[in-house]
Coordinates of C-alpha atoms in Angstrom, one line a residue:
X1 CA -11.3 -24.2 -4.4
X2 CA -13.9 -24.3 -1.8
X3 CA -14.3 -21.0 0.1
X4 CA -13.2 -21.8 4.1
X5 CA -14.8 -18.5 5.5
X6 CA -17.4 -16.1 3.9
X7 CA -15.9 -13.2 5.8
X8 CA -16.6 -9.9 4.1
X9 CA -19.5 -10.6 2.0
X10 CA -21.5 -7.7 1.3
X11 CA -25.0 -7.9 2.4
X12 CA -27.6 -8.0 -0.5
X13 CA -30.3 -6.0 -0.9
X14 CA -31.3 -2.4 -1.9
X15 CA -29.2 0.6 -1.2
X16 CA -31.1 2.1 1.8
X17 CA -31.0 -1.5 3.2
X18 CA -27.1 -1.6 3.2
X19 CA -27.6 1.2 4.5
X20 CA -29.0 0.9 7.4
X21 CA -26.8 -2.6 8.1
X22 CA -23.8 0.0 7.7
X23 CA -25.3 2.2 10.7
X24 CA -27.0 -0.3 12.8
X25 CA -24.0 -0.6 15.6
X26 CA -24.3 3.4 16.1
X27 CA -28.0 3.7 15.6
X28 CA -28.8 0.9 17.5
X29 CA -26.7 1.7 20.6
X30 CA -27.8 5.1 21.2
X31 CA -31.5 4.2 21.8
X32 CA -30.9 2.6 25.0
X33 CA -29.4 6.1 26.3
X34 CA -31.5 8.6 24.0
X35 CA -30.8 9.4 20.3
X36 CA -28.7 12.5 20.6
X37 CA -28.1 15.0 17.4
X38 CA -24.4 13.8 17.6
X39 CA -24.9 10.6 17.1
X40 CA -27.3 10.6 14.6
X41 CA -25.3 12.5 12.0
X42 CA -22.2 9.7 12.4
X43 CA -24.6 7.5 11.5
X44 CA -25.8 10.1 8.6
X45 CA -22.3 10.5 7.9
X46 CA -21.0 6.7 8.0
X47 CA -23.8 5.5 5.5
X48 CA -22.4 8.5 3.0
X49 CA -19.5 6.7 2.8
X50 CA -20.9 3.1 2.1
X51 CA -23.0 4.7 -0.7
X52 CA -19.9 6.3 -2.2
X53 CA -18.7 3.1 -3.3
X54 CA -20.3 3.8 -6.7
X55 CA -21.8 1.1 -8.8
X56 CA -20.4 -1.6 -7.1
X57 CA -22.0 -3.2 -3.7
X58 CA -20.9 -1.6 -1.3
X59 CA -19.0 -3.7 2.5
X60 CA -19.7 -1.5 5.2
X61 CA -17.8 0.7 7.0
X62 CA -18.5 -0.2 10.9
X63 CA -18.6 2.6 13.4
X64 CA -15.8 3.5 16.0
X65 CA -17.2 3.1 19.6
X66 CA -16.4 5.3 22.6
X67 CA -15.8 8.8 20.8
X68 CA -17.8 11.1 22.5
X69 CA -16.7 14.3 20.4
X70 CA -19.2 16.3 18.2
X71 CA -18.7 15.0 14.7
X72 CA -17.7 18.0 12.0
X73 CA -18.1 16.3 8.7
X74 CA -15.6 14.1 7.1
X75 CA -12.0 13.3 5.1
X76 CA -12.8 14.7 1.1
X77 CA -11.2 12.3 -0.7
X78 CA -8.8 13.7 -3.7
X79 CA -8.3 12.4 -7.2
X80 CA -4.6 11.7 -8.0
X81 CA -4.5 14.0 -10.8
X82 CA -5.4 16.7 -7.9
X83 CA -3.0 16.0 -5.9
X84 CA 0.4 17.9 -7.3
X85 CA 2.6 15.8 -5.3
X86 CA 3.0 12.8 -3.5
X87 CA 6.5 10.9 -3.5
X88 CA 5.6 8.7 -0.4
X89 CA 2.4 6.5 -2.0
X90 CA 2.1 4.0 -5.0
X91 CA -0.7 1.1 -4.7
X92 CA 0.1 -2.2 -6.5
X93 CA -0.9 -2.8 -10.1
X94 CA 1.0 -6.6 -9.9
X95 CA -0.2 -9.9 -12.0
X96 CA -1.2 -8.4 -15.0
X97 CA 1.3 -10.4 -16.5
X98 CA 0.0 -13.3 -15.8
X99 CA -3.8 -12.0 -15.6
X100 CA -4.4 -13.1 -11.9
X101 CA -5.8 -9.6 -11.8
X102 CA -7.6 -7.0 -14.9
X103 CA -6.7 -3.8 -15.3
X104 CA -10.1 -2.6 -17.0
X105 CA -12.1 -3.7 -14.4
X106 CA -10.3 -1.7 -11.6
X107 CA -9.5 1.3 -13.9
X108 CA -12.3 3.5 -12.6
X109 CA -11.2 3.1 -9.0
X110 CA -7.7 4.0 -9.7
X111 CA -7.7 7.8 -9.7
X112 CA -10.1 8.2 -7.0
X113 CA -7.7 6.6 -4.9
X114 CA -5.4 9.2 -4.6
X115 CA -1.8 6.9 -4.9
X116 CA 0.5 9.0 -7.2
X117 CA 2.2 6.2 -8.9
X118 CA 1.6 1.9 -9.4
X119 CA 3.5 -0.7 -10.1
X120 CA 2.8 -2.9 -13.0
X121 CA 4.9 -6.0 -13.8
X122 CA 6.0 -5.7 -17.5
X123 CA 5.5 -9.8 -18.1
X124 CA 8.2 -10.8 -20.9
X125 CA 6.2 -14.0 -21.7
X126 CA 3.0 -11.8 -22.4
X127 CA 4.6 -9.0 -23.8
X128 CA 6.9 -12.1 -26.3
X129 CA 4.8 -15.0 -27.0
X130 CA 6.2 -15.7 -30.7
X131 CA 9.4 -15.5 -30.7
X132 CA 10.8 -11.5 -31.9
X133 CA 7.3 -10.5 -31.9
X134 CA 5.9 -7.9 -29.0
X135 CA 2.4 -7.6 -28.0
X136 CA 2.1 -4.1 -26.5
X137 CA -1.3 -3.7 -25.9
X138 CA -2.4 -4.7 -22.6
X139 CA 0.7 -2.8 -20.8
X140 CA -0.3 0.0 -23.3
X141 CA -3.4 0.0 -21.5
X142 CA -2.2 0.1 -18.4
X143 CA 0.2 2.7 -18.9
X144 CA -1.6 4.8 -20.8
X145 CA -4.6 4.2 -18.9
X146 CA -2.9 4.8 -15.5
X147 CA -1.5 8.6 -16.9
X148 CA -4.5 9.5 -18.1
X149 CA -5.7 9.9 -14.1
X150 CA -2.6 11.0 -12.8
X151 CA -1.1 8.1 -11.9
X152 CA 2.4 7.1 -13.1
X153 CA 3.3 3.6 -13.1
X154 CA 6.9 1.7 -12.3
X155 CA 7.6 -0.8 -14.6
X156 CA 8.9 -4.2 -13.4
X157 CA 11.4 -6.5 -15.5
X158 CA 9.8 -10.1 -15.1
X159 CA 10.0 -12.8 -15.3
X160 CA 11.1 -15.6 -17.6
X161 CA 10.3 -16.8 -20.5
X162 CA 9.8 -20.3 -22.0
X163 CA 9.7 -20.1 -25.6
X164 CA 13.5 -19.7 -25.4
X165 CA 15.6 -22.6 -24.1
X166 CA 16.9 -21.6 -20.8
X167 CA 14.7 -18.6 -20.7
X168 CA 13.8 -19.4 -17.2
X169 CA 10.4 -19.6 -15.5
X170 CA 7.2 -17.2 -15.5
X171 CA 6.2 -17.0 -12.1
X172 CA 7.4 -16.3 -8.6
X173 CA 10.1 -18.7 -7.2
X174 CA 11.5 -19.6 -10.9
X175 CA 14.7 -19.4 -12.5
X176 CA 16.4 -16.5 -14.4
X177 CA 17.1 -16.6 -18.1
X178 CA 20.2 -18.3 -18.4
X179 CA 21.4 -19.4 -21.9
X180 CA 22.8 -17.4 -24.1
X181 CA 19.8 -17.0 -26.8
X182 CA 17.4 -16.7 -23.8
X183 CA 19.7 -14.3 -22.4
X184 CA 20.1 -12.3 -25.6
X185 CA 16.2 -12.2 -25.7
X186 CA 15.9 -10.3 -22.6
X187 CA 18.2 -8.1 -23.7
X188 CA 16.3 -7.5 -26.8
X189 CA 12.6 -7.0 -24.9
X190 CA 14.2 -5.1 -22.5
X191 CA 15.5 -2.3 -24.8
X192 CA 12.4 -2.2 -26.7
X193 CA 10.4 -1.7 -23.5
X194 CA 12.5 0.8 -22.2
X195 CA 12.7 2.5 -25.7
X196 CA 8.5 2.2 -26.3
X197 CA 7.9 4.0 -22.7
X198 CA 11.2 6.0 -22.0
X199 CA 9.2 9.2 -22.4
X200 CA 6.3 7.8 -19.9
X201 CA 7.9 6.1 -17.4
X202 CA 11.5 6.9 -15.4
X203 CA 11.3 4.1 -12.9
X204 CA 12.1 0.8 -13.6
X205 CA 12.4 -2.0 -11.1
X206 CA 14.4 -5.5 -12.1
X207 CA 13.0 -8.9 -11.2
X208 CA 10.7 -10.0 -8.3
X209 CA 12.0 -11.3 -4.8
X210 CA 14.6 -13.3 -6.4
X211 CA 15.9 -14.3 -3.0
X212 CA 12.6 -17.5 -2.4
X213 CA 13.7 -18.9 -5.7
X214 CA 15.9 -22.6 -4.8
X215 CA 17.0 -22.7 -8.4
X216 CA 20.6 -23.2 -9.8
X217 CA 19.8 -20.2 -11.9
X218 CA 19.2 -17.6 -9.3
X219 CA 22.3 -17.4 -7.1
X220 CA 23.1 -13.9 -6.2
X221 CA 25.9 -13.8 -8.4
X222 CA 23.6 -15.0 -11.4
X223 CA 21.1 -11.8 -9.8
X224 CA 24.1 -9.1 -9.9
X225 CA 24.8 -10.2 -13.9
X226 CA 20.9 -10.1 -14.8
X227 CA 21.0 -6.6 -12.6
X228 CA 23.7 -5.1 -14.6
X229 CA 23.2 -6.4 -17.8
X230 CA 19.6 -4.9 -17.8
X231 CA 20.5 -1.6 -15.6
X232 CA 23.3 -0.8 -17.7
X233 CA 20.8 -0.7 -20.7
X234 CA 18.5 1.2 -19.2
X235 CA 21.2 3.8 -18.4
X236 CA 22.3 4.1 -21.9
X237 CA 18.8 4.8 -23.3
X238 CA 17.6 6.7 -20.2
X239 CA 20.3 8.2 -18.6
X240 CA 17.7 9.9 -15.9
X241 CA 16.0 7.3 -15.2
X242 CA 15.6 5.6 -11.8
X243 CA 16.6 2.1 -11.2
X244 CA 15.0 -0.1 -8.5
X245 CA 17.2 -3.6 -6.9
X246 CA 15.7 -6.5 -5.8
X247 CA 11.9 -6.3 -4.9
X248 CA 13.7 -8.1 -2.0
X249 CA 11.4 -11.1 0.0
X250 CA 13.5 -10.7 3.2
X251 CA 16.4 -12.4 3.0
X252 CA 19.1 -9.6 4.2
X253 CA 22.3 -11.5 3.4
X254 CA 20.9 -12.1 -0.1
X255 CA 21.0 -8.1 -0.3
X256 CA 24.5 -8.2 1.4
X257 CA 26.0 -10.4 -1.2
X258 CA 24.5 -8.2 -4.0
X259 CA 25.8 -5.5 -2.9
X260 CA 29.2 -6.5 -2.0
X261 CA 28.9 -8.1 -5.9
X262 CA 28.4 -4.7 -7.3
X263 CA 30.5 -2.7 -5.3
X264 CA 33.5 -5.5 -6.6
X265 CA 32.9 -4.7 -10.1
X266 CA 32.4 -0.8 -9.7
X267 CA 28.9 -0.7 -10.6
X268 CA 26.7 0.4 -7.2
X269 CA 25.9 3.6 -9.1
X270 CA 23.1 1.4 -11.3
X271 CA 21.3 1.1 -7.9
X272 CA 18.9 4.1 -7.2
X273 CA 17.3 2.5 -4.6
X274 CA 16.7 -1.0 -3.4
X275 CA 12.8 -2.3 -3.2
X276 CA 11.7 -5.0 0.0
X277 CA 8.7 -6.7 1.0
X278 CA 7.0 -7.9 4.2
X279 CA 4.2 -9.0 5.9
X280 CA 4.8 -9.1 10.2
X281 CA 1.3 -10.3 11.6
X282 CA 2.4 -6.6 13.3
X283 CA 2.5 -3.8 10.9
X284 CA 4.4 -1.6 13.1
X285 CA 7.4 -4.0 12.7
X286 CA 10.1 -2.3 10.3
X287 CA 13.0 -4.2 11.4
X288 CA 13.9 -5.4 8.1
X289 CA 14.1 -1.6 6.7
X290 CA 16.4 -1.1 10.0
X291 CA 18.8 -4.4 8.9
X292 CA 18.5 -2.9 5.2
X293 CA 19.7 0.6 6.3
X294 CA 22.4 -1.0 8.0
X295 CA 23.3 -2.7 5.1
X296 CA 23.4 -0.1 2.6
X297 CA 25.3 1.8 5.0
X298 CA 28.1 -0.7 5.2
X299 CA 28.7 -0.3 1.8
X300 CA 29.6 3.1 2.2
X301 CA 26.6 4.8 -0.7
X302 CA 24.0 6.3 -0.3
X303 CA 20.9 4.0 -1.7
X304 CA 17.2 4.9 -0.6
X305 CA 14.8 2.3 0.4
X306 CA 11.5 1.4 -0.6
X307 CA 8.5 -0.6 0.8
X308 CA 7.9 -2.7 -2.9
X309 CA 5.0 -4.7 -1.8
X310 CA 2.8 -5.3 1.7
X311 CA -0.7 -5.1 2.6
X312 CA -3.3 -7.9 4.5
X313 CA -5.7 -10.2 3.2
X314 CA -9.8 -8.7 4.7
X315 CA -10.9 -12.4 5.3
X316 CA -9.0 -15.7 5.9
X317 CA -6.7 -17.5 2.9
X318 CA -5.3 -20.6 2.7
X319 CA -2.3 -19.3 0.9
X320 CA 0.0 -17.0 0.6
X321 CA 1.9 -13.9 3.0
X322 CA -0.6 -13.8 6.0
X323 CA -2.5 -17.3 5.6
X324 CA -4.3 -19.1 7.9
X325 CA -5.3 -16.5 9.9
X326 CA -8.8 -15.2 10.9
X327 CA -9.4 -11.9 8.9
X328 CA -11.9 -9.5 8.3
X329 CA -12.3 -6.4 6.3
X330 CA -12.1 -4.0 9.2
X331 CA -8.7 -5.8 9.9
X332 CA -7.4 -5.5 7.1
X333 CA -8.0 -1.7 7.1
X334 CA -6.5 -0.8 10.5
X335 CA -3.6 -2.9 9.0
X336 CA -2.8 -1.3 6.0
X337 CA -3.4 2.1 7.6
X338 CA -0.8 1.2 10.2
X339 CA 1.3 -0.3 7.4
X340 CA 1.3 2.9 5.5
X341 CA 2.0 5.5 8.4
X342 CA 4.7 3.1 9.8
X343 CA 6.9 3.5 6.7
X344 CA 6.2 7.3 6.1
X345 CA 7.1 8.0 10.2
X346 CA 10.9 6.5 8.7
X347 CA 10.4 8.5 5.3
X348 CA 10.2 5.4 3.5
X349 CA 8.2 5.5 0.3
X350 CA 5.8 2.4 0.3
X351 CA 4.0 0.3 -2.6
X352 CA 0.2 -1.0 -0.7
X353 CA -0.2 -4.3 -2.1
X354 CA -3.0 -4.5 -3.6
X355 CA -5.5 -3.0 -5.6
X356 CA -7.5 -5.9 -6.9
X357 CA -8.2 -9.0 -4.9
X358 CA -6.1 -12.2 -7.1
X359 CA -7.2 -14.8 -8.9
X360 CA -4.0 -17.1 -9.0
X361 CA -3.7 -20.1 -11.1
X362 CA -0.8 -21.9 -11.8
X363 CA 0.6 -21.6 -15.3
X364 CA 2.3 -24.7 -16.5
X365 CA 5.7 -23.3 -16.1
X366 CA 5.8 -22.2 -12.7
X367 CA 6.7 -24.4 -9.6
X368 CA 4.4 -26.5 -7.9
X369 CA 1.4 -25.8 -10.7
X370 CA -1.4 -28.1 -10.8
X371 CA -4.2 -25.4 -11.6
X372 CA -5.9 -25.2 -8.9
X373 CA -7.3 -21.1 -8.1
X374 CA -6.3 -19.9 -5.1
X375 CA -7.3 -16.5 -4.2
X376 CA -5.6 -13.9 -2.7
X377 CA -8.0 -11.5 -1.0
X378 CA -5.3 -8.2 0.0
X379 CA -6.8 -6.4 -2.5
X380 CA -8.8 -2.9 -1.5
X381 CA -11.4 -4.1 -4.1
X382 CA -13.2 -7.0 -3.9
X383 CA -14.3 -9.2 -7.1
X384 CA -16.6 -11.5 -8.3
X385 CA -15.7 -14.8 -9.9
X386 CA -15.1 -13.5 -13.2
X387 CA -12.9 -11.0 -11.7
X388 CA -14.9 -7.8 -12.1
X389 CA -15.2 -5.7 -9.3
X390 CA -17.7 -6.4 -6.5
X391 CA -17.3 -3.9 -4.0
X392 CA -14.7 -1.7 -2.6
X393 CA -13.9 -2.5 0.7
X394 CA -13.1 -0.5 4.2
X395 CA -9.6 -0.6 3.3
X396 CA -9.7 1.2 0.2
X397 CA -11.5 4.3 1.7
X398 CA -9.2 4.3 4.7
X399 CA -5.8 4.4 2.2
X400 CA -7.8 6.9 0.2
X401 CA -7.8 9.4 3.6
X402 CA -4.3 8.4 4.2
X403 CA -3.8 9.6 0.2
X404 CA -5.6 12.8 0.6
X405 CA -3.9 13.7 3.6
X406 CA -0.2 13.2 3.6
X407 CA 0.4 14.6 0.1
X408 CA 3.8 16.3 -0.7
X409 CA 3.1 19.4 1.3
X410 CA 3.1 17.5 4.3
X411 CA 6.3 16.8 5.9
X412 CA 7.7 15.1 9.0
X413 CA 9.0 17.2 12.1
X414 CA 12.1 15.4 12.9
X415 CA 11.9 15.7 16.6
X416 CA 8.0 15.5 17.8
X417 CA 8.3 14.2 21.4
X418 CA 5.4 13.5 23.7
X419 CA 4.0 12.4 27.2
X420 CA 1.1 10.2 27.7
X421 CA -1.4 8.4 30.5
X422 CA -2.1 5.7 28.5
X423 CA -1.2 2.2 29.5
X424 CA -0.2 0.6 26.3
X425 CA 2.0 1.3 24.0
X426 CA 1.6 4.5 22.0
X427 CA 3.0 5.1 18.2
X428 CA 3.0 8.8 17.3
X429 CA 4.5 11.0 14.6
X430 CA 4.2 15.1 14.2
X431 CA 3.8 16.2 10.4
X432 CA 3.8 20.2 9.5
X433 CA 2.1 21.4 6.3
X434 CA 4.1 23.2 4.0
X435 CA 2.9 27.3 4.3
X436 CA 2.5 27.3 7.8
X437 CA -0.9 25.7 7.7
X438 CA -0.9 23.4 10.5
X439 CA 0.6 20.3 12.2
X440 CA -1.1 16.9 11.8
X441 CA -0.2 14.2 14.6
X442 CA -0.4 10.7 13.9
X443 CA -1.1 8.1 17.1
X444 CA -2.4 4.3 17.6
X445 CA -1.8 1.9 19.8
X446 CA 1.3 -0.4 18.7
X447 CA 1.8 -3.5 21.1
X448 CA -0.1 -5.9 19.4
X449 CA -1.5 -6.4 16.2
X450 CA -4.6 -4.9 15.1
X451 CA -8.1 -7.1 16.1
X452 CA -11.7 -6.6 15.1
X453 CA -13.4 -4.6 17.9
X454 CA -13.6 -0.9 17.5
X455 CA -13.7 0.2 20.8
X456 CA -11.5 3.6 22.1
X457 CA -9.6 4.0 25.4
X458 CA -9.1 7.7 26.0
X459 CA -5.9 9.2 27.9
X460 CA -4.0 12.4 28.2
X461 CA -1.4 13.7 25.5
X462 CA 0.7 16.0 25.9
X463 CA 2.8 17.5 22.9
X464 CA 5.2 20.2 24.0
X465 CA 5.8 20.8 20.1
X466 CA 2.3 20.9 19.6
X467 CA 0.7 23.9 18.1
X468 CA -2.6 24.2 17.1
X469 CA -5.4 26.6 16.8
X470 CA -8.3 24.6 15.8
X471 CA -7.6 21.0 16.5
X472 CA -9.8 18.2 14.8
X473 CA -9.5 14.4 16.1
X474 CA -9.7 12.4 12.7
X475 CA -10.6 9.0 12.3
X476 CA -8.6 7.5 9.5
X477 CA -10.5 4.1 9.0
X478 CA -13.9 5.9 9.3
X479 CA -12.9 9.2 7.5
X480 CA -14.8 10.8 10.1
X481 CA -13.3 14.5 11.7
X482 CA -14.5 15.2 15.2
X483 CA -14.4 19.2 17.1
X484 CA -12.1 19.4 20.3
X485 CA -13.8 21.1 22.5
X486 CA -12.3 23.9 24.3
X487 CA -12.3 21.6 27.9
X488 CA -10.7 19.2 26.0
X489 CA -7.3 20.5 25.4
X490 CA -5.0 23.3 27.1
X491 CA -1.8 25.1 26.8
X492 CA 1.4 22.8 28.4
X493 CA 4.0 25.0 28.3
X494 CA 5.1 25.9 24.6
X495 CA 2.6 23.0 23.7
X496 CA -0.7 21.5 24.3
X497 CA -2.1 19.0 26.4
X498 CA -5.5 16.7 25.0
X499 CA -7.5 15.7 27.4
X500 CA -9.7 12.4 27.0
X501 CA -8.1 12.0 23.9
X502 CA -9.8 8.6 22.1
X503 CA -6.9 6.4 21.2
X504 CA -7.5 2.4 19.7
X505 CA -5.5 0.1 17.6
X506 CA -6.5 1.5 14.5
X507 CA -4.5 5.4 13.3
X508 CA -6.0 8.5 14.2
X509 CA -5.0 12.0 14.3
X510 CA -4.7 15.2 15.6
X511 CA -5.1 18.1 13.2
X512 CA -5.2 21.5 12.8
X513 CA -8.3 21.9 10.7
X514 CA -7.0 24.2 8.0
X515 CA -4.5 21.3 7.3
X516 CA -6.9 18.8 5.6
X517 CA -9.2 18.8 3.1
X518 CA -12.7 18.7 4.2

C-alpha cells in the first residue's frame, strides 16, 4: 500500500550527522542568547541517547523547551533480568501467530527494555497445521527466548483453526471453534500447550476481544463454554496458575453477560482477572476500567483488572485503533508515557501494545481478506520492509524510563493531595520507594490530548505530603534529570512548595534523587 505520510523517517547519514540533527533545536536556539555550559551538555546528553540505539538507525529524541534547570545527567536504563520485580509492566509480543511481526528480529531489544513480562499469542493454526501434529518451535523460541532475559511471557489461547470443520476463523473478528471434532481439537492443543510450558509460564489468557466478532459462533454464551472448557483444563493441570477473561475490546455489557453466565453455573472462581483494551485519542481516559470495576463489583468477587493491549501509532495509518490521525514519533511517546502512568495511578497492571511495528496481511481465512499489507506503526521499534528492525524510536526509550523507575519497590501513597497555579488541568500521583528511600511525584497536563510541540509552562506546586531532601525534576520522554535549586522549592507546612516548576503535556517528575537509578 502506498505510504500516505513519511512521518518518522530517520535521517540518513553518518552517526555524528544524526547527531547533530538530534541536537539542532537546543544547540541552535541558544546561540541567539549565548551558548551557556547548561545547555550545551543537554545537547551532549540528548545525542547520548540517540546513539544508544545500537546498530540500528537511530529517530531522534527532540529536546524539551523552556526548562531552565541545570541538567544532572540522565534515567540509567535497567535490563529486565535486573530488575527483581515489577508486577505493573508487560509490553506486547502479539502476531506471531500469524507472523505480522518476528520475534528474532526484536529479540535483542527485549531485555533492555525493562518490561517484566509479554504477551505472546499461542496461534493454534501455527502451532497445528496437519492435523494431531504440533509445531513447537517458533513459540519455543519465544518463550525460551523471552526467559532467557528475564522476561516472562503470558500465553494467549487463539484463535481458530481451519483444517477442522467448524474450527472457526484465524484472525481477529472470526468465529470460535464450534463443532464437535473442531471443538475436541482445541481441547487437545490446549492441554498439550499447557502441559509443554506449565513449568514456564503460570498465566494464560483465553481468546482475543471476542466481543467485535458479528459471528453466530461468538455469542457470549458460546464465549462462557469456550472459557470454561479451556479454564477448567488449565486448572486441572496447573492448579496455580493464573487465568485471564476476555482480552475485552470495550463492549461492557458483553463482560456483564459473561459474568452473570459464570456466576449461573458456579464457575467465577476460573476468572483470575479479566483483560481490556482501548485506545481514547486521550490517554488519561480510564473510564472503561471505572465501568469494568463496577461491573465486577456487581457480581459480588473479587476479580483484578488488567490493561491487555493499548499504545499509539508514531506516524499517521490508514487502519486500525487510532487511524486517520496526524502522528508523529514524539506523539506517540508522550502518549504511551501517559498511557502507562494513568493505569499504574489506579494500580492497574498494563500490557504497552507494541513492541514491533506490524506488517498485517490478510490470511485467507479471516474477514474481509484481500491481501493487501497494511501496516500498523504502534510499535516502539520501527522496521524495514522485510520486517527487521530499523530504528528504535522515542517511545521505546521513554517506556524504558518508565521501566527503570517504577519497579516493584515503588509503591503508590494512597492519599497524595496537592495545590497548584497552573491554569490547565493537572494529573498527579505520589509514589514512595520501599526502604525509606524517597518519594517520586508523577504530574502532566491532562485536558487534552498530547500534540507535537515541546514547550513547558511553569507554575507553583505545592505538596503538603511532600517530602524530599534532594529533589530532581525528571523528564520522562527525554530521560533527562534536572537539580532544583535551593530558590526553587521551600518548606509549606509539613510539605514542600516548587516554585517555577516546568509542567507540559508530556509526564514528568518530581524525585528524590536517591530514588532512581542514575
Amino acid at each position: 500500500m502506498k505510504s500516505i505520510d513519511s512521518t518518522g523517517t530517520s535521517p540518513k547519514g553518518s552517526v555524528a550527522a544524526r547527531s547533530r540533527l538530534a541536537t539542532r533545536g537546543c544547540v541552535g536556539a541558544t546561540r541567539q542568547r549565548g551558548i551557556t555550559a547548561g545547555r550545551l551538555r543537554l545537547a551532549s546528553l540528548l545525542g547520548a541517547i540517540v546513539l544508544a540505539a545500537g546498530p540500528a538507525p537511530a529517530q531522534e529524541i527532540l529536546p524539551t523547551t523552556g526548562i531552565d534547570l541545570p541538567v544532572l545527567g540522565k534515567i540509567a536504563p535497567r535490563q529486565a533480568k535486573d530488575i527483581p520485580a515489577s508486577p505493573w509492566w508487560s509490553i506486547g509480543g502479539e502476531t506471531t501467530d500469524r507472523d505480522f511481526t518476528v520475534f528474532r528480529h526484536y529479540q535483542k531489544y527485549l531485555g533492555p527494555l525493562g518490561a517484566k513480562s509479554i504477551r505472546v499469542q499461542a496461534g493454534w493454526a501455527k502451532c497445528e497445521k496437519v492435523k494431531g501434529v504440533y509445531d513447537w518451535a517458533w513459540l519455543d523460541e519465544i518463550v525460551d527466548g523471552s526467559l532467557a532475559q528475564g522476561v516472562r511471557p503470558w500465553l494467549e489461547f487463539n484463535y481458530g483453526n481451519t483444517i477442522y470443520s467448524g474450527g472457526g476463523d484465524t484472525g481477529l473478528g472470526g468465529g470460535f471453534p464450534s463443532s464437535p471434532e473442531a471443538l475436541a481439537a482445541w481441547d487437545r492443543w490446549c492441554r498439550a500447550l499447557v502441559g509443554r510450558y506449565q513449568d514456564r509460564v503460570f498465566e494464560w489468557e483465553v481468546w482475543n476481544e471476542p466481543d467485535l466478532s458479528k459471528k453466530s459462533t461468538t455469542t457470549v454464551e458460546a464465549y462462557v463454554e469456550l472459557y470454561l472448557r479451556t479454564a477448567a483444563m488449565v486448572r486441572e493441570l496447573q492448579p496455580r496458575g493464573r487465568i485471564w477473561a476476555m482480552g475485552l475490546a470495550g463492549r461492557v455489557e458483553y463482560a456483564d453477560e459473561f459474568l452473570a453466565g459464570l456466576k449461573a453455573k458456579g464457575r467465577l472462581d476460573l476468572v483470575d482477572a479479566i483483560t481490556y483494551h482501548g485506545y481514547p485519542k486521550n490517554p488519561d481516559d480510564t473510564t472503561l476500567a471505572d465501568k469494568l470495576r463496577d461491573v465486577v463489583k456487581k457480581h459480588g468477587r473479587a476479580i483484578e483488572l488488567r490493561q491487555g493491549e493499548t499504545g499509539a501509532p508514531s506516524r499517521y495509518q490508514e487502519n486500525f485503533a487510532l487511524s486517520r490521525l496526524s502522528w508523529t514519533e514524539t506523539m506517540q511517546a508522550k502518549w504511551d508515557l501517559r498511557r502507562l502512568l494513568s493505569h499504574r495511578a489506579k494500580d492497574i497492571p498494563m500490557n504497552l501494545f507494541t513492541i514491533s511495528d506490524l506488517h498485517y496481511t490478510q490470511a485467507s481465512s479471516q474477514p474481509s481478506a484481500d491481501g493487501v499489507l497494511r501496516m500498523n506503526y504502534k510499535g516502539l521499534l520501527a522496521t524495514n520492509p522485510d520486517q527487521t528492525i530499523s530504528h528504535a524510536k522515542p517511545a521505546y526509550y521513554a517506556a524504558q524510563a518508565v521501566f527503570s523507575i517504577f519497579d516493584g519497590s515503588l509503591g503508590r501513597v494512597a492519599k497524595y493531595p496537592f495545590t497548584t497555579t497552573a491554569l490547565r488541568s493537572l494529573a498527579l500521583t505520589g509514589y514512595a520507594r520501599q526502604g525509606g528511600a524517597g518519594q517520586v511525584v508523577a504530574y502532566w497536563f491532562t485536558d487534552a490530548p498530547p500534540d507535537a510541540s515541546l514547550g513547558v509552562t511553569r507554575a507553583e506546586v505545592t505538596l503538603p505530603a511532600g517530602k524530599f531532601r534532594e529533589p530532581v525534576v525528571v523528564d520522562l520522554r527525554t530521560g533527562l534529570v534536572y537539580a532544583v535549586p535551593q530558590d526553587r522549592w521551600e518548606a509549606a507546612g509539613a510539605g514542600v512548595k516548587f516554585k517555577a516548576l516546568p509542567i507540559y503535556d508530556s509526564p514528568l517528575l518530581i524525585a528524590e534523587r536517591s530514588a532512581l537509578p542514575l
